[in-house]
XYZ file of C-alpha atoms in Angstrom:
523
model
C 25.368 22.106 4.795
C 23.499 18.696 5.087
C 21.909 17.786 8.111
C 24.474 15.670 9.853
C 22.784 12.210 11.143
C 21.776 11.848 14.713
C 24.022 9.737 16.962
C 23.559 6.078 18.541
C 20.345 5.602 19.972
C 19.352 9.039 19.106
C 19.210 8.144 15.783
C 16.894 4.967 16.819
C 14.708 6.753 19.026
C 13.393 9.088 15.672
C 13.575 5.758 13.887
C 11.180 4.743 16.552
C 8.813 7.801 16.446
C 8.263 7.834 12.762
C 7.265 3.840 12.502
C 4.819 4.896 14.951
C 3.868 8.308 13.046
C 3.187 6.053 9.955
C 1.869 2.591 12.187
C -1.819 4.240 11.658
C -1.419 4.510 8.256
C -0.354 0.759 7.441
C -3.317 -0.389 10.248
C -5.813 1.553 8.505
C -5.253 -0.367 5.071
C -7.211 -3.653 6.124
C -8.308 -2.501 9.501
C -11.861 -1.083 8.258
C -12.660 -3.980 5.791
C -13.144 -6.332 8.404
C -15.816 -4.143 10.375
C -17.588 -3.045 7.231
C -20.901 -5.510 7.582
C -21.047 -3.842 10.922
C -20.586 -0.193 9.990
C -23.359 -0.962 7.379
C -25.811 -2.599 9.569
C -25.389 0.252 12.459
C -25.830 3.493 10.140
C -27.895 2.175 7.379
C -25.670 2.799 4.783
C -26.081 1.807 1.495
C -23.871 -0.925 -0.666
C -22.118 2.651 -2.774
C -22.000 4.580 0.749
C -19.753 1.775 2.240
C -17.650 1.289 -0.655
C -16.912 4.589 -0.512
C -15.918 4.430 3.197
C -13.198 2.191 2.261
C -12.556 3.643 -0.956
C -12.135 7.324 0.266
C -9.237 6.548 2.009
C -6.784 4.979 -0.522
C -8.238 7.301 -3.187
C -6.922 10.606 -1.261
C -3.968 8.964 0.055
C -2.700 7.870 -3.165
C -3.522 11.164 -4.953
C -1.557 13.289 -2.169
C 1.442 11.775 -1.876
C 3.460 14.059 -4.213
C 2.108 16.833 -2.639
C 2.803 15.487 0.667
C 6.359 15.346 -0.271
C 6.955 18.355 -1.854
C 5.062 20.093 1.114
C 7.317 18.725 3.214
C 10.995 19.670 1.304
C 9.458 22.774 1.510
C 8.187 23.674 4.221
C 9.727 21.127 7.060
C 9.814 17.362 7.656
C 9.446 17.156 11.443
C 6.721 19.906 11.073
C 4.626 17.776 8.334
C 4.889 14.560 10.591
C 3.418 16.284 13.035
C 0.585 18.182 11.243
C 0.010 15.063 9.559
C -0.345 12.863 12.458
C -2.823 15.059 14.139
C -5.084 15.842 10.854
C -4.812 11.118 10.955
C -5.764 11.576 14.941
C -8.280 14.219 14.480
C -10.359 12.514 11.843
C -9.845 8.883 13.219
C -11.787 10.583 16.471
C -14.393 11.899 13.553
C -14.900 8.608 11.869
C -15.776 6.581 15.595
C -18.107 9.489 16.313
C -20.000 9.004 13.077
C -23.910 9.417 13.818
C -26.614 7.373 12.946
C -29.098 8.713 10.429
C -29.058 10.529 6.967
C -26.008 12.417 7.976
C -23.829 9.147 8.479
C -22.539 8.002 5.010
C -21.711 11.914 4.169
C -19.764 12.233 7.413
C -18.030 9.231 7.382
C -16.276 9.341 3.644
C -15.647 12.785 4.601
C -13.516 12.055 7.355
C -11.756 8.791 5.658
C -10.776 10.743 2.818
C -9.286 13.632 5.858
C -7.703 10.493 7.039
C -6.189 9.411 3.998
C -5.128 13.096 3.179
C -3.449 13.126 6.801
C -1.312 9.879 5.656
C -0.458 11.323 2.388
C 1.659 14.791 4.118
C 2.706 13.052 6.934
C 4.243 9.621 5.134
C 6.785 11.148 2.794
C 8.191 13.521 5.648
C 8.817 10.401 8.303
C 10.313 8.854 5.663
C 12.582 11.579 4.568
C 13.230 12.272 8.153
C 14.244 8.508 8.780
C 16.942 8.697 5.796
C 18.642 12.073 6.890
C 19.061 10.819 10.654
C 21.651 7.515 8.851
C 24.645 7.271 6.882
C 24.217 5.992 3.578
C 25.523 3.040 4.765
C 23.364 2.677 7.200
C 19.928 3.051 5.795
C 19.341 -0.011 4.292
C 19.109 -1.496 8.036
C 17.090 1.310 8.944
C 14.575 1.553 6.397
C 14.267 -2.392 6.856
C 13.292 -2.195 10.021
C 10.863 0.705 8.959
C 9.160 -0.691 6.261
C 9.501 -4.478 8.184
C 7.277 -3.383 11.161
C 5.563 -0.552 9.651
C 4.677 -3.496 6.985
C 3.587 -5.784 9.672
C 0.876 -3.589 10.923
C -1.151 -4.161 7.807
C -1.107 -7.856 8.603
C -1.968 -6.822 11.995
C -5.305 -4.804 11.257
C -7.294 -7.816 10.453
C -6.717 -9.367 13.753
C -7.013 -6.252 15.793
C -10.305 -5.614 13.440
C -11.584 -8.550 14.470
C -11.429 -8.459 17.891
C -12.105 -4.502 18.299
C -15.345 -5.255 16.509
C -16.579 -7.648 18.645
C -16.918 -4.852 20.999
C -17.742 -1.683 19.010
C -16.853 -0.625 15.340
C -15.862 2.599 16.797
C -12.760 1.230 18.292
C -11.263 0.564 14.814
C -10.927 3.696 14.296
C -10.067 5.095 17.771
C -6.961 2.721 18.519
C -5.409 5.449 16.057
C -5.768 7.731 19.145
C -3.023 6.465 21.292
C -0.932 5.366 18.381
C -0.763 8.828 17.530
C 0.239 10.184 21.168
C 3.086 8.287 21.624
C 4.419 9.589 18.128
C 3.899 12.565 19.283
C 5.790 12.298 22.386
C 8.638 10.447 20.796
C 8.819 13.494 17.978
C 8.995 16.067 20.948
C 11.421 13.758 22.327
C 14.010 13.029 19.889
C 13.358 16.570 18.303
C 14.452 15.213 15.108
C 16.894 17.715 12.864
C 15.892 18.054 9.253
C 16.603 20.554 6.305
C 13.793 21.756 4.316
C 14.248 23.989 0.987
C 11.525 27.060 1.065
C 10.138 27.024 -2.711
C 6.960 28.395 -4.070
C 3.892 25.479 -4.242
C 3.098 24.316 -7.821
C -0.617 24.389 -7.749
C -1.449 23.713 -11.142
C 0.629 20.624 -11.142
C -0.822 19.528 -7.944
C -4.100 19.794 -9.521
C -3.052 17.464 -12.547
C -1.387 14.941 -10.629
C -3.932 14.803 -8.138
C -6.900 14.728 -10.756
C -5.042 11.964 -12.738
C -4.057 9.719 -9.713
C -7.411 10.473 -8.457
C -9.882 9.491 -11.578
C -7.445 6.427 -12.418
C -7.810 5.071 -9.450
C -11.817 5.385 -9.164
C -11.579 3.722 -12.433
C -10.089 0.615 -11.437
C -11.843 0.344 -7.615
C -14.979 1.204 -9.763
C -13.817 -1.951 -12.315
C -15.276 -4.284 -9.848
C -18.400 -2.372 -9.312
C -19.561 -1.290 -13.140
C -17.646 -3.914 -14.736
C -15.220 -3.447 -17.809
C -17.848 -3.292 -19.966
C -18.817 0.267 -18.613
C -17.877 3.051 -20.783
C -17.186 4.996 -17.964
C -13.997 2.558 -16.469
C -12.205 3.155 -19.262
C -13.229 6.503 -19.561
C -12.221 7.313 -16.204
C -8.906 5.759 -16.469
C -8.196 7.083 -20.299
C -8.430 11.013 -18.674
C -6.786 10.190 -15.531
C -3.608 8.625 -17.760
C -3.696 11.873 -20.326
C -3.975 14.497 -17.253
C -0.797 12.648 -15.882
C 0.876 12.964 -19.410
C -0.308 16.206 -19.047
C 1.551 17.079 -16.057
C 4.626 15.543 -17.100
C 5.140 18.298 -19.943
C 4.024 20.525 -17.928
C 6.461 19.673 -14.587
C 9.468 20.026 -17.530
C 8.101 23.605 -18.332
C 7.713 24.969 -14.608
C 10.303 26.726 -12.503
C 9.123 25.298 -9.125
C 7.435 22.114 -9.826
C 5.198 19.938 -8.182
C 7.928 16.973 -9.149
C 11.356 17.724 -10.785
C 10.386 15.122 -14.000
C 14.447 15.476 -14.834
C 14.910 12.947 -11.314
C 13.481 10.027 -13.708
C 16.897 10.504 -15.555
C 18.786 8.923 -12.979
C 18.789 5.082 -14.172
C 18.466 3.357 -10.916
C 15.709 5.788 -9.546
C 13.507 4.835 -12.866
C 14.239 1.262 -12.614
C 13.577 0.745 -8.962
C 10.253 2.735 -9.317
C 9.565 0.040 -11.953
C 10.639 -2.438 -10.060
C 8.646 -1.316 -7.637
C 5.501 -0.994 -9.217
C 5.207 -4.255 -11.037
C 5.530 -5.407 -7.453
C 2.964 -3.230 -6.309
C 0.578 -5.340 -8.235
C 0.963 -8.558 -6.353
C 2.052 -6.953 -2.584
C -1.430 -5.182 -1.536
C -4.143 -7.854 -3.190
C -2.017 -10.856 -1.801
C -3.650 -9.263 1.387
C -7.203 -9.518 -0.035
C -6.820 -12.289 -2.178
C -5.890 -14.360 0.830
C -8.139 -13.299 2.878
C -11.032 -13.542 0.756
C -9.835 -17.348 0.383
C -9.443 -18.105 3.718
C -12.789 -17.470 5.014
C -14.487 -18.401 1.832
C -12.507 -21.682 0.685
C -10.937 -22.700 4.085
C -14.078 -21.616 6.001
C -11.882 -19.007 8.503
C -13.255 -16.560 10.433
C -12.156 -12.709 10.115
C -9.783 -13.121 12.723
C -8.450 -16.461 12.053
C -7.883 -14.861 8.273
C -5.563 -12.084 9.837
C -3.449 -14.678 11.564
C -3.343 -16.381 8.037
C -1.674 -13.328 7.160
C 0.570 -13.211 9.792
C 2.469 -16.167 8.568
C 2.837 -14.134 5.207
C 4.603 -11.081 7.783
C 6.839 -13.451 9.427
C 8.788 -14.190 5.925
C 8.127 -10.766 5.155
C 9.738 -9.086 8.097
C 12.863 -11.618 8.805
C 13.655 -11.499 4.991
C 13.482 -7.343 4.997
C 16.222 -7.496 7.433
C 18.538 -9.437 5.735
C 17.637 -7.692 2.106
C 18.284 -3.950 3.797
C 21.801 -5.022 5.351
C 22.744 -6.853 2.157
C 21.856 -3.380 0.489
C 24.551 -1.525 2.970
C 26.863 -4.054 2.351
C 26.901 -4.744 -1.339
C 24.155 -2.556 -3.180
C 20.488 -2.851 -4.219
C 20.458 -5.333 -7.210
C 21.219 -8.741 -5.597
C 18.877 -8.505 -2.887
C 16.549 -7.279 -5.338
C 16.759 -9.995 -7.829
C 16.805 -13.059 -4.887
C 13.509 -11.190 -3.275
C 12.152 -11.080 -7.097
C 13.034 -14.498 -7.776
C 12.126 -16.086 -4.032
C 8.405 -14.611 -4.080
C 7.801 -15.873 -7.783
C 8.843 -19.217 -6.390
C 6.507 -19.000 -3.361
C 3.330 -17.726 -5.290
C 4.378 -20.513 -7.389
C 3.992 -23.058 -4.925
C 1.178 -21.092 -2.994
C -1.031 -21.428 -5.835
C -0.037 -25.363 -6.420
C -1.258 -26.038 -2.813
C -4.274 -23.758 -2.788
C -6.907 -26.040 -4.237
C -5.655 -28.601 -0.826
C -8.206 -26.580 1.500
C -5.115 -27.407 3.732
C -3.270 -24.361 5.619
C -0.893 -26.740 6.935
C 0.229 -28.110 3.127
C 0.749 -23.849 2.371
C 1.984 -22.364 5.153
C 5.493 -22.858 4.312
C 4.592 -21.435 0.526
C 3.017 -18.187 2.551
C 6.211 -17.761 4.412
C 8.476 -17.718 1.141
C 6.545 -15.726 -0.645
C 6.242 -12.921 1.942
C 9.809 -13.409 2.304
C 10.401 -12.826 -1.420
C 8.744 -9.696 -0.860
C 10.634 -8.289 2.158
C 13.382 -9.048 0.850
C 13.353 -7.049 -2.329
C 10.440 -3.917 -0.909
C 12.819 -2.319 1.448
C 16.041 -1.976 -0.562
C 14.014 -1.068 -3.829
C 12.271 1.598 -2.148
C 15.555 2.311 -0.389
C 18.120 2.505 -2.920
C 15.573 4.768 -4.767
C 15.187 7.541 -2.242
C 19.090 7.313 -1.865
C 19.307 8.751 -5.579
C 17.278 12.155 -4.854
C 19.302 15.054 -3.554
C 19.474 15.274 0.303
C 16.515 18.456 -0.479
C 14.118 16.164 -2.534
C 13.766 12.939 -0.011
C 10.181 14.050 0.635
C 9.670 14.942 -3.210
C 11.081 11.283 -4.100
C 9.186 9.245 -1.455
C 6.075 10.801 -2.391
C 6.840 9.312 -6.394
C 7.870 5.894 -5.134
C 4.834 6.068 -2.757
C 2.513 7.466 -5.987
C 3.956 4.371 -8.228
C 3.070 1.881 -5.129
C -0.289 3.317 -4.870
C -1.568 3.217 -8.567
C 0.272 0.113 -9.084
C -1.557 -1.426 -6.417
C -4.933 0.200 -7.603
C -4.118 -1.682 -10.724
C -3.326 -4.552 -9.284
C -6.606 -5.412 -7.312
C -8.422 -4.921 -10.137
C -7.275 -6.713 -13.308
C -6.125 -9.411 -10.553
C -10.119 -8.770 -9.266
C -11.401 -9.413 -12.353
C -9.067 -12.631 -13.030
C -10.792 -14.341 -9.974
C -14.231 -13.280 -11.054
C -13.840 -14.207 -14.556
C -12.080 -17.553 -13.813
C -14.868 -18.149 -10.307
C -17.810 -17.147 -12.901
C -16.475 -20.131 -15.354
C -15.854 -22.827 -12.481
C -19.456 -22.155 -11.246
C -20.745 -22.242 -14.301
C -19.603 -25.655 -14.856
C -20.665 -27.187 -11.020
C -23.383 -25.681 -11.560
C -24.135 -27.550 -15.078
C -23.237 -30.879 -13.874
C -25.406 -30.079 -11.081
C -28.380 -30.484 -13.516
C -29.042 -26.727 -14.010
C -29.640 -26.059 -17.553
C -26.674 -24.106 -19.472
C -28.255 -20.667 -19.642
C -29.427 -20.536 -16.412
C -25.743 -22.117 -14.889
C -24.129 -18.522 -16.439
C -26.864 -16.498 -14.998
C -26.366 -17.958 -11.460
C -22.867 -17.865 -11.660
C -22.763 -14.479 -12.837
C -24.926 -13.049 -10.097
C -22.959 -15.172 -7.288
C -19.512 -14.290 -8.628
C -20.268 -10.537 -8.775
C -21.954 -10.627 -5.227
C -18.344 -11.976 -4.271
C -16.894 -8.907 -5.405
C -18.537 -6.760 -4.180
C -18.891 -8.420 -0.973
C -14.859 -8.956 -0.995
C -15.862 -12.187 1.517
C -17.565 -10.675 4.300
C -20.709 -12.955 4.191
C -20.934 -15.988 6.434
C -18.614 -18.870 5.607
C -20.784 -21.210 7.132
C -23.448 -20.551 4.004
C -20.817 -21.179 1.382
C -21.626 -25.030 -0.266
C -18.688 -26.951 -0.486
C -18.536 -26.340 -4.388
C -18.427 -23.090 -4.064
C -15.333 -23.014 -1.952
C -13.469 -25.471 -4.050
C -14.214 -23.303 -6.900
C -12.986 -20.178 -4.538
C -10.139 -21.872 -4.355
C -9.686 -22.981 -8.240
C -9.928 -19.491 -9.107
C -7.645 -18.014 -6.464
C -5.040 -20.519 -7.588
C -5.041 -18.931 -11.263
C -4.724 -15.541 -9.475
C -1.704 -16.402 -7.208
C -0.038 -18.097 -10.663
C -0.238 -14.996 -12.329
C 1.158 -13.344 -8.971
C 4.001 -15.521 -9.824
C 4.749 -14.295 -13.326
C 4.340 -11.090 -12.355
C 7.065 -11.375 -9.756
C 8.798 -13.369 -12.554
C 8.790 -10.085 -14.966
C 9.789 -7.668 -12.215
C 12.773 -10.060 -11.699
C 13.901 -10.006 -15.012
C 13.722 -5.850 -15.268
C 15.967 -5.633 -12.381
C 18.870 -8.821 -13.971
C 18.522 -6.257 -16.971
C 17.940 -2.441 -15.467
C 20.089 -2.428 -11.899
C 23.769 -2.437 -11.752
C 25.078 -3.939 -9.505
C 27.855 -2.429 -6.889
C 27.427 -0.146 -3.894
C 26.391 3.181 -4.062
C 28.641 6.104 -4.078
C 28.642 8.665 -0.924
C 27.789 11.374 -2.860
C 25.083 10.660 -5.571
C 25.153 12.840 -8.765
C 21.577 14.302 -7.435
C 23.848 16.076 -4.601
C 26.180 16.972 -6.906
C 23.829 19.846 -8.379
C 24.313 23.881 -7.299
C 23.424 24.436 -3.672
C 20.000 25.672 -3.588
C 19.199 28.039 -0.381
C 18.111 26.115 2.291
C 16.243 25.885 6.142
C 16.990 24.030 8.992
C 14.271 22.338 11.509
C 16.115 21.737 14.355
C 15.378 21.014 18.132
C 17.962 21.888 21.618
């Protein structure tokens, strides 16, 4: 039988410890990019070592996800929260306790990528946890205040970044530490009651998806880096792609796979994961993109730039409310569509106001399209866990999580190399009617664009000349237009590929033979 949901405030209080269990994760997105000039200047590291410090992270996380899940249908929810919120804890301590020296840059990425792997098993289990403890008519509410103020934290980092570094880089990463205690207390607590489904692990399939997620993604943080022109991008990203087509066939041909393929039959799981991850490729750079523009063309400091992004959050998290109980209450596709259609209409207007240097003339723009984006995130990502069988939550996060992940890998990139391409071509031009001969005008604003890339803004504003910023902000305008489309596009799949009406009680995914089954439960 299914694990009946938790009562009244019960129910709220595991609600409550998983948002924490995950809070680190969702910090530790944009938490570490503000401290990185000072994590650099402390251990000596060089420009690839820091990259990778960043890098590590995301990379693991997104290429564990799937395993995460799986691990966690099979061997326990509650018990995968809390293994993965101590491996998070335990390598967060690792990562502030980096030495100084030739052992530094080693140690470090080491411990990010732990971290990352910690996020990827623990993630899909809080989440799976979260939708057995409600109704199906209650979820949408649920997971909107989940992913609202789990979401929120990632605006959040910045800030707290900003100020933690003013006293010690260390503290970035050791503000997991009593994050992670009090999920810890609340799990013990509400002694959450899951079912888990004991099945053989598919190691070969772990090892395909994981090497495909792993060396696409390198290829497009590496985009930035090598440039397009590098054999080895596309190279990278060509084998990562085939070793995921790979898997695929092979997934259809296993008894216990890593991922049941045969879930990407049900129409609204496969839509909302496409939904999703056209949306993917605006919802993680907006964070980057904006940042990067406020402290280069508005002049911002790191901090100030984080409470730019709070005003994105405060659309974000209102709007998620309203989008999760319009899901209860009438079904995924209209909330869905409006969220679509809203945050193509605020990037719209975003990127019209960008070139005022004037947060005041945008800040209204910021809120709408963060609110386009709450709206629609949470009951996409709900209504497509809903579809998996009450055994394969875990299993069907860690897909929609996968999809969000490479999407967004995807997304920072070819939207990376719009801004350079477009910044390269407005400098080019100042720079000409500056009086600097044509030739050297590209070579200058070659070298200053790619510096910017690399750099991702973390220079002094105070340097930047004033043409430089308006050209920032010329470039960043072209990126938050195409932002727009691409909201515009994931709009139209979901008019065309969701139906609309509320979903039934019993999905056809629970309809299958009962498969044996265990029970995590707490007195």
């Amino acid at each position: 039988m299914a694990a009946a949901p938790t009562g009244g405030s019960s129910r709220y209080l595991v609600l409550a410890a998983m948002i924490f269990a995950v809070a680190m994760t969702f910090i530790d997105q944009t938490i570490v990019s503000i401290a990185v000039p000072n994590i650099q200047y402390e251990l000596k590291l060089t420009s690839t070592g820091v990259q990778w410090a960043v890098n590590a992270y995301l990379l693991t996380l997104a290429a564990f996800f799937a395993f995460g899940g799986r691990l966690a249908d099979t061997v326990g929810h509650r018990r995968m929260v809390v293994l993965g919120v101590l491996v998070f804890a335990g390598a967060s301590a690792c990562c502030g306790l980096t030495p100084t020296g030739s052992l530094a840059e080693a140690w470090l990425i080491t411990f990010r990528a732990l971290q990352g792997f910690g996020g990827a098993i623990m993630f899909p289990a809080a989440l799976a946890i979260v939708v057995q403890n409600f109704a199906l008519r209650e979820r949408g509410r649920a997971l909107a205040l989940f992913f609202g103020i789990a979401g929120g934290l990632t605006a959040i980092g910045p800030v707290l970044g900003g100020y933690l570094t003013e006293w010690t880089w260390r503290a970035i990463f050791w503000v997991n530490l009593p994050v992670a205690a009090v999920a810890l207390v609340l799990v013990a607590i509400s002694k959450p009651v899951t079912e888990s489904r004991p099945a053989p692990m598919d190691y070969r399939g772990l090892a395909l998806i994981a090497g495909g997620v792993a060396l696409s993604v390198f290829g497009f943080q590496q985009s930035q880096v090598w440039g397009w022109s590098n054999p080895a991008i596309g190279l990278c990203i060509a084998a990562g792609a085939g070793l995921l087509v790979v898997f695929a066939f092979v997934e259809k041909r296993t008894a216990s796979p890593l991922i049941k393929v045969d879930i990407f039959r049900i129409r609204a799981f496969t839509v909302q994961n496409l939904v999703l991850g056209i949306s993917m490729l605006v919802f993680v750079p907006v964070f980057f993109f904006s940042s990067e523009y406020a402290q280069i063309a508005l002049g911002d400091s790191s901090s100030e730039a984080g409470v730019f992004l709070l005003w994105f959050f405060i659309g974000f998290v209102i709007a998620s409310q309203i989008g999760g109980r319009m899901l209860d209450r009438g079904g995924a596709k209209r909330p869905v569509v409006i969220g679509c259609v809203l945050a193509a209409i605020g990037f719209h207007l975003w990127a019209g106001d960008a070139t005022s240097l004037s947060f005041g003339e945008q800040q209204w723009d910021v809120v709408l399209a963060g609110a386009g984006m709450g709206f629609m995130l949470s009951p996409a990502s709900t209504d497509a866990v809903n579809r998996a069988s009450r055994l394969s939550y875990g299993e069907a996060t860690g897909i929609t999580q996968t999809v969000r992940n490479y999407a967004a890998s995807l997304g920072l990139a070819v939207l990376g190399t719009v801004l350079v391409t477009d910044l390269r071509t407005r400098l080019t031009d100042s720079l000409v009617a500056q009086g600097l001969p044509q030739d050297q005008a590209e070579a200058t604003a070659a070298h200053l664009s790619q510096v910017q890339a690399q750099s991702g803004g973390s220079g002094g504003a105070a340097a930047i000349p004033q043409f430089f910023r308006d050209d920032f902000a010329q470039a960043t305008q072209t990126v938050f237009h195409w932002m727009s489309v691409i909201m515009a596009v994931a709009a139209v799949v979901a008019i065309v590929g969701l139906r609309g009406g509320v979903q039934a009680e019993v999905a056809a995914a629970d309809e299958e033979q009962p498969l044996p089954s265990g029970r995590e439960g707490g007195a």
